[in-house]
Short mmCIF file of C-alpha atoms in Angstrom, two decimals:
data_model
loop_
_atom_site.label_atom_id
_atom_site.label_comp_id
_atom_site.label_asym_id
_atom_site.label_seq_id
_atom_site.Cartn_x
_atom_site.Cartn_y
_atom_site.Cartn_z
CA MET A 1139 -3.01 13.29 16.41
CA ARG A 1140 -0.11 11.60 18.22
CA ARG A 1141 -0.54 8.45 15.84
CA SER A 1142 -0.50 10.63 12.82
CA ALA A 1143 2.65 12.42 13.85
CA TRP A 1144 4.14 9.06 14.46
CA LEU A 1145 3.28 7.75 10.83
CA ARG A 1146 4.47 11.22 9.29
CA SER A 1147 8.03 10.94 11.34
CA LEU A 1148 10.60 9.94 8.77
CA ARG A 1149 12.88 8.75 11.78
CA TRP A 1150 10.32 6.46 12.87
CA ARG A 1151 9.18 5.20 9.65
CA LEU A 1152 12.97 4.20 8.72
CA LEU A 1153 13.31 2.55 12.12
CA ALA A 1154 10.28 0.68 11.81
CA ALA A 1155 11.05 -0.61 8.12
CA THR A 1156 14.71 -1.49 9.31
CA PHE A 1157 13.11 -3.56 12.42
CA VAL A 1158 10.85 -5.36 10.10
CA ALA A 1159 13.56 -6.09 7.69
CA VAL A 1160 16.39 -7.09 9.99
CA ALA A 1161 13.72 -9.14 12.41
CA VAL A 1162 12.56 -11.05 9.12
CA ALA A 1163 16.19 -11.59 8.02
CA VAL A 1164 17.27 -12.92 11.42
CA VAL A 1165 14.22 -15.24 11.87
CA MET A 1166 14.82 -16.67 8.31
CA ALA A 1167 18.44 -17.03 9.19
CA GLY A 1168 17.80 -18.79 12.41
CA TRP A 1169 15.22 -21.41 10.67
CA VAL A 1170 17.57 -22.08 8.06
CA LEU A 1171 20.51 -22.54 10.29
CA SER A 1172 18.64 -24.50 12.88
CA GLY A 1173 17.28 -26.80 9.83
CA LEU A 1174 20.84 -27.37 8.27
CA PHE A 1175 22.07 -28.18 11.83
CA SER A 1176 19.57 -30.67 12.53
CA GLU A 1177 19.84 -32.13 9.19
CA HIS A 1178 23.67 -32.32 9.60
CA VAL A 1179 23.35 -34.05 12.89
CA THR A 1180 20.81 -36.61 11.98
CA ARG A 1181 22.92 -37.42 8.78
CA GLN A 1182 25.86 -37.95 10.90
CA PHE A 1183 23.94 -40.25 13.33
CA THR A 1184 22.58 -42.11 10.37
CA VAL A 1185 25.92 -42.74 9.00
CA ALA A 1186 27.04 -44.10 12.45
CA LEU A 1187 24.13 -46.23 12.48
CA THR A 1188 24.65 -47.49 8.96
CA ALA A 1189 28.24 -48.43 10.05
CA GLU A 1190 27.01 -50.39 12.93
CA LEU A 1191 24.44 -52.01 10.66
CA ASP A 1192 27.28 -53.04 8.28
CA GLN A 1193 28.87 -54.75 11.35
CA VAL A 1194 25.80 -56.58 12.32
CA THR A 1195 25.52 -57.67 8.42
CA ALA A 1196 29.15 -58.98 8.32
CA ARG A 1197 28.74 -61.03 11.44
CA PHE A 1198 25.23 -62.57 10.54
CA GLU A 1199 25.53 -65.98 9.34
CA LEU A 1200 23.46 -69.44 9.03
CA ASP A 1201 24.64 -72.57 10.27
CA ALA A 1202 24.48 -76.15 8.57
CA GLN A 1203 20.85 -76.65 9.35
CA GLY A 1204 19.99 -73.08 7.92
CA ARG A 1205 19.45 -71.57 11.28
CA PRO A 1206 20.60 -67.84 11.73
CA SER A 1207 23.25 -67.18 14.09
CA LEU A 1208 25.27 -63.96 15.37
CA ASP A 1209 27.93 -63.94 18.01
CA PRO A 1210 27.56 -60.81 20.10
CA ALA A 1211 31.03 -61.40 21.45
CA VAL A 1212 32.40 -60.22 18.26
CA LEU A 1213 30.56 -56.87 18.22
CA SER A 1214 32.73 -54.10 19.41
CA ASP A 1215 30.31 -51.91 21.16
CA PRO A 1216 29.48 -52.60 24.83
CA ARG A 1217 26.25 -51.00 24.61
CA TRP A 1218 24.82 -54.36 22.71
CA THR A 1219 25.00 -56.27 25.98
CA ARG A 1220 23.80 -53.45 28.38
CA PRO A 1221 20.01 -53.80 28.87
CA TYR A 1222 18.20 -50.65 27.48
CA SER A 1223 21.46 -48.96 26.65
CA GLY A 1224 19.95 -47.06 23.89
CA LEU A 1225 21.64 -49.11 20.97
CA TYR A 1226 19.82 -52.09 19.64
CA TRP A 1227 20.03 -54.92 16.73
CA GLN A 1228 17.54 -57.14 15.80
CA VAL A 1229 17.13 -59.95 13.14
CA ASP A 1230 13.62 -60.77 11.56
CA GLN A 1231 12.74 -63.37 9.07
CA ILE A 1232 10.66 -62.17 6.32
CA GLY A 1233 10.99 -64.96 3.78
CA GLY A 1234 9.72 -68.53 3.85
CA ALA A 1235 6.43 -70.13 5.02
CA ALA A 1236 6.26 -68.51 8.64
CA PRO A 1237 7.80 -65.06 8.82
CA ARG A 1238 8.88 -64.25 12.45
CA ARG A 1239 9.82 -61.06 14.21
CA GLY A 1240 12.83 -60.94 16.61
CA VAL A 1241 14.50 -64.29 15.51
CA LEU A 1242 17.91 -62.66 17.05
CA ARG A 1243 17.88 -59.82 19.18
CA SER A 1244 20.55 -57.85 20.99
CA ARG A 1245 20.72 -58.33 24.94
CA SER A 1246 20.22 -54.55 25.16
CA LEU A 1247 16.67 -54.81 24.00
CA TRP A 1248 16.01 -57.47 26.95
CA ASP A 1249 12.38 -58.40 26.59
CA ALA A 1250 11.25 -55.98 23.87
CA GLU A 1251 11.35 -55.95 20.16
CA LEU A 1252 11.81 -53.41 17.47
CA GLN A 1253 8.93 -52.59 15.52
CA ALA A 1254 9.93 -51.30 12.23
CA PRO A 1255 7.13 -50.31 9.54
CA ALA A 1256 6.40 -52.86 6.73
CA ASP A 1257 7.86 -51.81 3.49
CA GLN A 1258 9.49 -53.43 0.59
CA LEU A 1259 13.26 -53.55 0.48
CA ALA A 1260 15.77 -54.22 -2.36
CA ASP A 1261 18.54 -56.69 -1.45
CA GLY A 1262 21.22 -54.81 0.48
CA GLY A 1263 19.10 -51.54 0.31
CA VAL A 1264 18.96 -49.23 3.44
CA HIS A 1265 16.07 -47.64 4.77
CA VAL A 1266 15.72 -45.11 7.65
CA HIS A 1267 12.75 -44.81 9.80
CA GLU A 1268 12.09 -43.18 13.19
CA VAL A 1269 10.23 -45.38 15.48
CA ALA A 1270 9.12 -46.02 19.21
CA GLY A 1271 11.65 -47.96 21.46
CA PRO A 1272 11.68 -49.29 24.93
CA GLY A 1273 10.37 -47.10 27.56
CA GLY A 1274 8.67 -44.80 25.01
CA ALA A 1275 12.00 -43.50 23.55
CA THR A 1276 12.32 -42.22 20.23
CA LEU A 1277 14.58 -44.20 18.07
CA LEU A 1278 16.29 -43.95 14.65
CA LEU A 1279 16.15 -47.29 12.90
CA VAL A 1280 18.07 -48.28 9.82
CA GLU A 1281 17.37 -51.58 8.09
CA ARG A 1282 18.62 -53.84 5.51
CA THR A 1283 17.22 -57.25 3.60
CA VAL A 1284 19.82 -59.80 3.03
CA ARG A 1285 19.77 -63.41 1.38
CA ILE A 1286 22.49 -65.70 2.46
CA ALA A 1287 22.33 -67.95 -0.68
CA ALA A 1288 19.92 -68.87 -3.36
CA GLY A 1289 17.55 -71.51 -2.74
CA GLY A 1290 18.03 -70.85 1.19
CA THR A 1291 15.55 -70.57 4.00
CA GLY A 1292 14.37 -66.97 2.68
CA ALA A 1293 15.30 -63.32 3.23
CA TRP A 1294 16.50 -61.78 6.61
CA ARG A 1295 15.85 -58.37 7.58
CA LEU A 1296 18.46 -56.74 9.77
CA LEU A 1297 17.58 -53.71 12.05
CA VAL A 1298 19.81 -51.54 14.23
CA ALA A 1299 18.44 -48.79 16.27
CA ALA A 1300 19.68 -46.23 18.44
CA ASP A 1301 18.03 -43.64 20.88
CA ARG A 1302 17.63 -39.99 19.45
CA HIS A 1303 17.94 -38.50 22.90
CA GLU A 1304 21.44 -37.25 22.68
CA THR A 1305 21.00 -35.81 19.28
CA SER A 1306 17.90 -34.06 20.23
CA GLN A 1307 19.49 -32.66 23.25
CA ALA A 1308 22.52 -31.43 21.06
CA ILE A 1309 20.00 -29.73 18.47
CA GLU A 1310 18.13 -28.13 21.43
CA ARG A 1311 21.51 -26.75 22.75
CA PHE A 1312 22.33 -25.44 19.34
CA ASN A 1313 19.08 -23.97 18.88
CA GLY A 1314 19.43 -22.34 22.41
CA MET A 1315 22.78 -20.81 21.58
CA LEU A 1316 21.63 -19.64 18.02
CA ALA A 1317 18.54 -17.99 19.58
CA LEU A 1318 20.58 -16.11 21.88
CA SER A 1319 23.30 -15.14 19.35
CA LEU A 1320 20.60 -13.93 16.68
CA THR A 1321 18.79 -11.92 19.26
CA ALA A 1322 21.86 -10.29 20.45
CA LEU A 1323 22.81 -9.84 16.63
CA LEU A 1324 19.32 -8.24 16.12
CA GLY A 1325 19.92 -5.91 19.14
CA LEU A 1326 23.36 -4.75 17.61
CA LEU A 1327 21.83 -4.09 14.28
CA LEU A 1328 18.82 -2.35 15.67
CA LEU A 1329 21.34 -0.14 17.52
CA ALA A 1330 23.41 0.31 14.35
CA ALA A 1331 20.38 1.18 12.44
CA THR A 1332 19.37 3.90 15.09
CA ALA A 1333 22.87 5.22 14.78
CA GLN A 1334 22.69 5.35 11.18
CA VAL A 1335 19.38 6.91 10.98
CA ALA A 1336 20.47 9.48 13.68
CA VAL A 1337 23.72 10.19 11.52
CA GLY A 1338 21.69 10.32 8.11
CA LEU A 1339 19.12 12.52 9.34
CA ALA A 1340 21.52 15.10 11.19
CA PRO A 1341 21.88 17.15 7.99
CA LEU A 1342 18.11 17.82 8.17
CA LYS A 1343 18.48 19.35 11.70
CA ALA A 1344 21.05 21.61 10.17
CA LEU A 1345 18.88 22.59 7.42
CA GLN A 1346 16.09 23.28 10.09
CA GLN A 1347 18.30 25.72 12.01
CA ALA A 1348 19.49 27.36 8.62
CA LEU A 1349 15.66 27.81 7.83
CA ALA A 1350 15.11 29.41 11.07
CA ALA A 1351 17.90 31.81 10.89
CA VAL A 1352 16.45 32.98 7.46
CA ARG A 1353 12.89 32.90 9.15
CA GLU A 1354 14.18 35.16 12.12
CA GLY A 1355 15.96 37.72 9.52
CA ARG A 1356 19.39 36.83 10.89
CA GLU A 1357 20.53 35.50 7.45
CA GLN A 1358 19.17 36.12 3.95
CA ARG A 1359 20.06 32.72 2.61
CA LEU A 1360 20.91 29.13 3.60
CA HIS A 1361 24.36 28.73 4.82
CA GLY A 1362 26.09 25.30 5.74
CA ARG A 1363 27.48 22.21 4.24
CA PHE A 1364 25.02 19.87 3.46
CA PRO A 1365 25.05 16.09 1.81
CA LEU A 1366 25.16 15.86 -1.96
CA GLU A 1367 21.56 14.69 -1.84
CA VAL A 1368 20.26 17.73 0.11
CA GLN A 1369 22.30 20.40 -1.64
CA PRO A 1370 20.14 20.68 -4.62
CA LEU A 1371 17.16 21.34 -2.50
CA VAL A 1372 19.10 23.95 -0.55
CA ASP A 1373 20.48 25.55 -4.08
CA ASP A 1374 16.87 25.76 -5.19
CA PHE A 1375 15.60 27.19 -1.96
CA ASN A 1376 18.30 29.98 -2.33
CA SER A 1377 17.41 30.66 -5.86
CA VAL A 1378 13.81 31.13 -4.56
CA LEU A 1379 14.97 33.44 -1.85
CA GLU A 1380 17.11 35.47 -4.21
CA ARG A 1381 14.16 35.65 -6.81
CA ASN A 1382 11.74 36.93 -3.86
CA ALA A 1383 14.30 39.56 -2.86
CA GLU A 1384 14.67 40.79 -6.57
CA VAL A 1385 10.75 40.77 -6.79
CA VAL A 1386 10.58 42.95 -3.76
CA ALA A 1387 13.38 45.18 -4.79
CA ARG A 1388 11.50 45.72 -8.37
CA ALA A 1389 8.29 46.39 -6.47
CA ARG A 1390 9.78 49.00 -4.52
CA THR A 1391 11.39 50.63 -7.47
CA GLN A 1392 8.27 50.36 -9.38
CA ALA A 1393 6.29 52.11 -6.69
CA GLY A 1394 8.90 54.72 -6.21
CA ASN A 1395 8.96 55.29 -10.02
CA LEU A 1396 5.01 55.46 -10.38
CA ALA A 1397 5.00 57.95 -7.44
CA HIS A 1398 7.43 60.13 -8.90
CA ALA A 1399 5.80 59.82 -12.34
CA ILE A 1400 2.35 61.00 -11.16
CA LYS A 1401 3.66 63.57 -8.78
CA THR A 1402 4.22 66.13 -11.87
CA PRO A 1403 0.71 65.96 -13.10
CA LEU A 1404 -0.60 66.41 -9.60
CA ALA A 1405 1.61 69.51 -8.98
CA ALA A 1406 0.64 70.77 -12.36
CA MET A 1407 -3.28 70.34 -11.51
CA ALA A 1408 -2.52 71.78 -7.97
CA GLN A 1409 -0.81 74.98 -9.35
CA ALA A 1410 -3.64 75.46 -11.94
CA ALA A 1411 -6.28 75.24 -9.29
CA GLY A 1412 -4.38 77.64 -6.97
CA SER A 1413 -3.98 80.26 -10.14
CA ALA A 1414 -7.77 80.01 -11.24
CA ARG A 1415 -8.51 80.91 -7.77
CA GLN A 1416 -6.57 84.08 -8.08
CA HIS A 1417 -7.30 84.81 -11.60
CA PRO A 1418 -10.95 83.68 -12.42
CA ASP A 1419 -10.60 84.25 -16.11
CA GLU A 1420 -8.25 81.33 -16.09
CA LEU A 1421 -11.16 79.03 -15.13
CA VAL A 1422 -12.02 78.30 -18.78
CA ALA A 1423 -8.74 76.57 -19.35
CA LEU A 1424 -8.73 74.55 -16.29
CA PRO A 1425 -10.66 71.48 -17.39
CA ARG A 1426 -8.58 71.07 -20.40
CA LEU A 1427 -5.48 71.25 -18.33
CA VAL A 1428 -6.95 68.82 -15.67
CA ALA A 1429 -7.92 66.37 -18.62
CA GLU A 1430 -4.45 66.43 -20.19
CA GLN A 1431 -2.84 65.91 -16.80
CA VAL A 1432 -5.04 62.90 -15.97
CA GLU A 1433 -4.25 61.40 -19.30
CA VAL A 1434 -0.63 61.75 -18.65
CA ALA A 1435 -0.94 60.07 -15.15
CA ARG A 1436 -3.11 57.47 -16.67
CA ARG A 1437 -0.35 56.82 -19.27
CA HIS A 1438 2.27 56.59 -16.53
CA VAL A 1439 0.13 54.17 -14.39
CA HIS A 1440 -0.56 51.92 -17.50
CA TRP A 1441 3.14 51.96 -18.34
CA HIS A 1442 4.39 50.99 -14.76
CA LEU A 1443 1.61 48.30 -14.52
CA ALA A 1444 2.69 46.78 -17.72
CA ARG A 1445 6.28 46.78 -16.33
CA SER A 1446 5.39 45.23 -12.88
CA ARG A 1447 3.30 42.37 -14.62
CA ALA A 1448 6.13 41.52 -16.95
CA ALA A 1449 8.63 41.63 -14.16
CA ALA A 1450 6.74 39.37 -11.87
CA ALA A 1451 6.01 36.87 -14.79
CA GLN A 1452 9.79 36.73 -15.89
CA GLY A 1453 11.21 33.32 -15.41
CA VAL A 1454 7.91 31.80 -13.93
CA PRO A 1455 7.80 28.17 -15.13
CA GLY A 1456 4.62 26.79 -16.82
CA MET A 1457 3.58 30.08 -18.19
CA ARG A 1458 2.27 29.78 -21.81
CA ALA A 1459 0.17 32.14 -24.38
CA GLU A 1460 -1.00 30.61 -27.66
CA VAL A 1461 -0.09 33.04 -30.47
CA ALA A 1462 -2.67 32.20 -33.09
CA PRO A 1463 -5.89 33.46 -31.36
CA ILE A 1464 -3.96 36.52 -30.15
CA VAL A 1465 -2.82 37.42 -33.45
CA ALA A 1466 -6.65 36.76 -34.87
CA GLY A 1467 -8.11 38.95 -32.07
CA LEU A 1468 -5.47 41.89 -32.77
CA VAL A 1469 -6.11 41.77 -36.33
CA ARG A 1470 -9.93 41.94 -36.01
CA VAL A 1471 -9.62 44.84 -33.56
CA MET A 1472 -7.36 46.92 -35.86
CA SER A 1473 -9.55 46.07 -38.78
CA ARG A 1474 -12.37 47.96 -36.95
CA VAL A 1475 -10.25 50.75 -35.55
CA HIS A 1476 -8.52 51.59 -38.78
CA GLY A 1477 -11.44 50.57 -41.06
CA GLU A 1478 -12.22 53.90 -42.49
CA ARG A 1479 -8.55 54.08 -44.05
CA GLY A 1480 -9.11 50.77 -46.11
CA LEU A 1481 -5.99 49.17 -44.91
CA ARG A 1482 -5.05 45.64 -46.11
CA LEU A 1483 -3.92 43.51 -43.05
CA GLU A 1484 -1.92 40.59 -44.36
CA THR A 1485 -1.17 37.88 -41.92
CA GLU A 1486 0.84 34.48 -42.51
CA ALA A 1487 -0.59 31.27 -41.09
CA VAL A 1488 0.59 30.84 -37.39
CA PRO A 1489 2.17 27.21 -36.89
CA PRO A 1490 0.01 25.04 -34.78
CA GLY A 1491 1.16 25.00 -31.13
CA LEU A 1492 3.14 28.15 -31.37
CA ALA A 1493 3.32 29.53 -27.96
CA PHE A 1494 4.96 32.47 -25.76
CA ALA A 1495 6.50 31.45 -22.61
CA GLY A 1496 4.99 34.57 -20.79
CA GLU A 1497 1.97 36.55 -19.74
CA THR A 1498 -1.12 36.53 -22.28
CA GLN A 1499 -1.59 40.27 -21.37
CA ASP A 1500 1.81 41.07 -22.19
CA LEU A 1501 2.10 39.34 -25.56
CA GLN A 1502 -1.08 41.27 -26.48
CA GLU A 1503 0.39 44.65 -25.30
CA MET A 1504 3.61 44.06 -27.28
CA LEU A 1505 1.93 43.05 -30.74
CA GLY A 1506 -1.06 45.39 -30.14
CA ASN A 1507 1.40 48.40 -29.95
CA LEU A 1508 3.24 47.21 -32.88
CA LEU A 1509 0.25 46.45 -35.05
CA ASP A 1510 -1.46 49.70 -34.12
CA ASN A 1511 1.97 51.66 -34.88
CA ALA A 1512 2.06 50.03 -38.18
CA CYS A 1513 -1.57 50.77 -39.08
CA LYS A 1514 -1.27 54.41 -38.15
CA TRP A 1515 1.65 54.97 -40.57
CA ALA A 1516 0.65 52.63 -43.41
CA ARG A 1517 -0.37 53.89 -46.47
CA SER A 1518 -2.28 50.75 -47.52
CA THR A 1519 -0.61 47.45 -46.47
CA VAL A 1520 0.39 45.94 -43.14
CA ARG A 1521 2.06 42.52 -43.09
CA MET A 1522 2.51 40.36 -40.15
CA SER A 1523 4.01 36.89 -39.42
CA ALA A 1524 4.79 34.53 -36.37
CA THR A 1525 7.42 31.76 -36.64
CA ALA A 1526 9.65 29.67 -34.44
CA ALA A 1527 13.19 30.66 -34.82
CA GLN A 1528 16.51 29.61 -33.45
CA ALA A 1529 18.53 32.38 -31.50
CA ALA A 1530 21.77 31.75 -29.49
CA GLY A 1531 21.24 27.99 -29.31
CA ALA A 1532 17.49 28.19 -27.92
CA PRO A 1533 14.13 28.12 -29.36
CA ARG A 1534 12.52 31.55 -29.99
CA LEU A 1535 9.23 33.18 -30.87
CA ARG A 1536 9.99 35.43 -34.08
CA VAL A 1537 6.98 38.03 -34.81
CA VAL A 1538 7.62 40.50 -37.68
CA ILE A 1539 5.39 43.42 -38.41
CA GLU A 1540 5.90 45.81 -41.33
CA ASP A 1541 4.13 48.53 -43.29
CA ASP A 1542 4.37 50.53 -46.37
CA GLY A 1543 4.76 53.75 -44.73
CA PRO A 1544 7.48 56.43 -44.54
CA GLY A 1545 9.55 54.07 -41.98
CA ILE A 1546 12.21 55.65 -39.64
CA ALA A 1547 15.46 56.67 -40.42
CA GLU A 1548 18.24 54.52 -39.23
CA ASN A 1549 19.85 57.43 -37.28
CA GLN A 1550 16.41 57.98 -35.47
CA GLN A 1551 15.53 54.23 -34.49
CA ALA A 1552 17.20 54.25 -31.25
CA GLN A 1553 15.47 57.32 -30.36
CA ALA A 1554 12.13 56.06 -31.32
CA LEU A 1555 12.56 53.29 -28.51
CA VAL A 1556 12.82 56.07 -25.53
CA ARG A 1557 10.04 56.36 -23.48
CA GLY A 1558 7.75 59.61 -24.17
CA SER A 1559 9.76 60.31 -27.55
CA ARG A 1560 7.77 61.23 -30.50
CA LEU A 1561 9.31 61.56 -33.86
CA ASP A 1562 6.30 63.27 -35.48
CA GLU A 1563 4.07 65.54 -33.40
CA THR A 1564 1.26 65.58 -36.11
CA THR A 1565 0.21 62.04 -35.39
CA PRO A 1566 -1.76 61.41 -32.29
CA GLY A 1567 -0.18 59.12 -29.66
CA SER A 1568 1.74 59.42 -26.35
CA GLY A 1569 5.28 58.32 -27.67
CA LEU A 1570 4.98 55.12 -25.27
CA GLY A 1571 3.98 52.38 -27.85
CA LEU A 1572 7.59 51.20 -29.09
CA ALA A 1573 9.11 52.07 -25.76
CA ILE A 1574 6.58 49.67 -23.96
CA VAL A 1575 7.53 46.94 -26.51
CA HIS A 1576 11.02 47.60 -26.15
CA GLU A 1577 11.22 47.23 -22.21
CA LEU A 1578 8.67 44.35 -22.09
CA CYS A 1579 10.67 42.75 -24.46
CA GLY A 1580 13.81 43.22 -22.45
CA LEU A 1581 12.08 42.10 -19.29
CA TYR A 1582 11.63 38.68 -20.87
CA GLY A 1583 14.98 38.29 -22.34
CA GLY A 1584 14.05 39.06 -25.72
CA GLU A 1585 15.02 41.62 -28.52
CA LEU A 1586 13.25 44.31 -30.52
CA SER A 1587 14.73 45.47 -33.96
CA LEU A 1588 13.80 48.08 -36.15
CA SER A 1589 14.82 48.13 -39.80
CA ARG A 1590 13.40 49.13 -43.29
CA GLY A 1591 11.02 46.32 -44.63
CA GLU A 1592 10.16 44.85 -48.07
CA LEU A 1593 7.22 47.05 -48.21
CA GLY A 1594 9.40 50.14 -47.97
CA GLY A 1595 8.19 51.21 -44.33
CA LEU A 1596 9.21 50.26 -41.08
CA LYS A 1597 10.01 46.58 -40.11
CA ALA A 1598 9.69 45.67 -36.58
CA ALA A 1599 10.92 42.13 -35.51
CA LEU A 1600 10.46 40.62 -32.01
CA LEU A 1601 12.51 37.82 -30.64
CA LEU A 1602 10.75 36.31 -27.44
CA PRO A 1603 11.11 33.24 -25.40
CA MET A 1604 8.84 30.30 -26.81
CA ALA A 1605 7.09 27.75 -24.83
CA ALA A 1606 7.97 23.96 -25.33
CA SER A 1607 6.19 21.62 -27.56
CA MET A 1608 7.09 23.53 -30.90
CA GLU A 1609 9.58 22.20 -33.13
CA VAL A 1610 11.97 24.58 -34.72
CA GLN A 1611 12.21 24.57 -38.56
#
């Protein structure tokens, strides 16, 4: 559990990633700098040895008998004459019938010889080697092949070598200082990274405190100043809190409205029951009154449940109800319900992919009420279409249902949308159909408009939010 908590810690993950990255960078920097310094020191040492080799080459000559000679007195560095001083020269004969090593040597070599590896050198070319010297010392050696004159006694190999001890010590001292410096730099970088992580994660601590205030009921939303990267999260969370508060408020309102709505039928049944006890002759009418009041209560419950479901679904992302199967199912049901009247139900082909951005039950409720109302009043024909439309700059689902019935006068259309209002008491119904459609449509941010249609009767047009993936024509 402790290891799992460490792995889930954003602070430790950032610090670990920073430590690894900084450590790799510092090690790579040390390796590169050490290599560059070593290469630079070796190159300077080689340049100095090559200058000494040039001096030896300039002083080397042959006498009249072709014997080589080199006067040590003309060489400027006193180390040439001090035994095992660390600076040496040597002349080898590599041409002629009998090649010889150490024909001439510096006094500093004493009784030792330079052992240069055998290789082929162009005249005047310089090669550099690392060889073992007197006393097992490591030497850096430069060599050159020269010919005094054509037809002479052959080629001569001039060697100059020096002990690498001082350069190696210089490189070691540099590497030691470099290691200390980079270690100090690594420590400072890690301290800076720790401070950076602490400062960077400080807003999350403030966010945690704000969340605690909301959880404990001291605040209703998140308050405080947050970085630009965190502020969108805070805004979204506040939106969720506001939506939850709205849902709770609507739930309380719906519960109160439902309680108030069924209070009247219950009071009526209680009064009728009490009256029947006092007047036995009224018992015959009691069942009918109870059935009527139960039906009234049922309609109110149905009404409020529909409103609650639509209110809860409003604005919820990802909700989608395909229109085509709902329309086909409603047409089949209405054909059976009103089959004895021989109505003709005309439906235009629904475009593929056309969908409502909301609950399937709510779309069935709205279209079912409009279609049932049209079938009740139609003389022979009901027409229905569903298309994609553009309204207020946004894609919308447009459903039109019309009939060839008597229609509704323009001055009565607003009254028809009032809950419980019935313009014709001779036709069965509760007066809730158009009102339910009107209110559900409003909860989804849609519109319901009534007018006279081409068939001569009522034309009901619904504009509802449309789900994505459908192009508007």
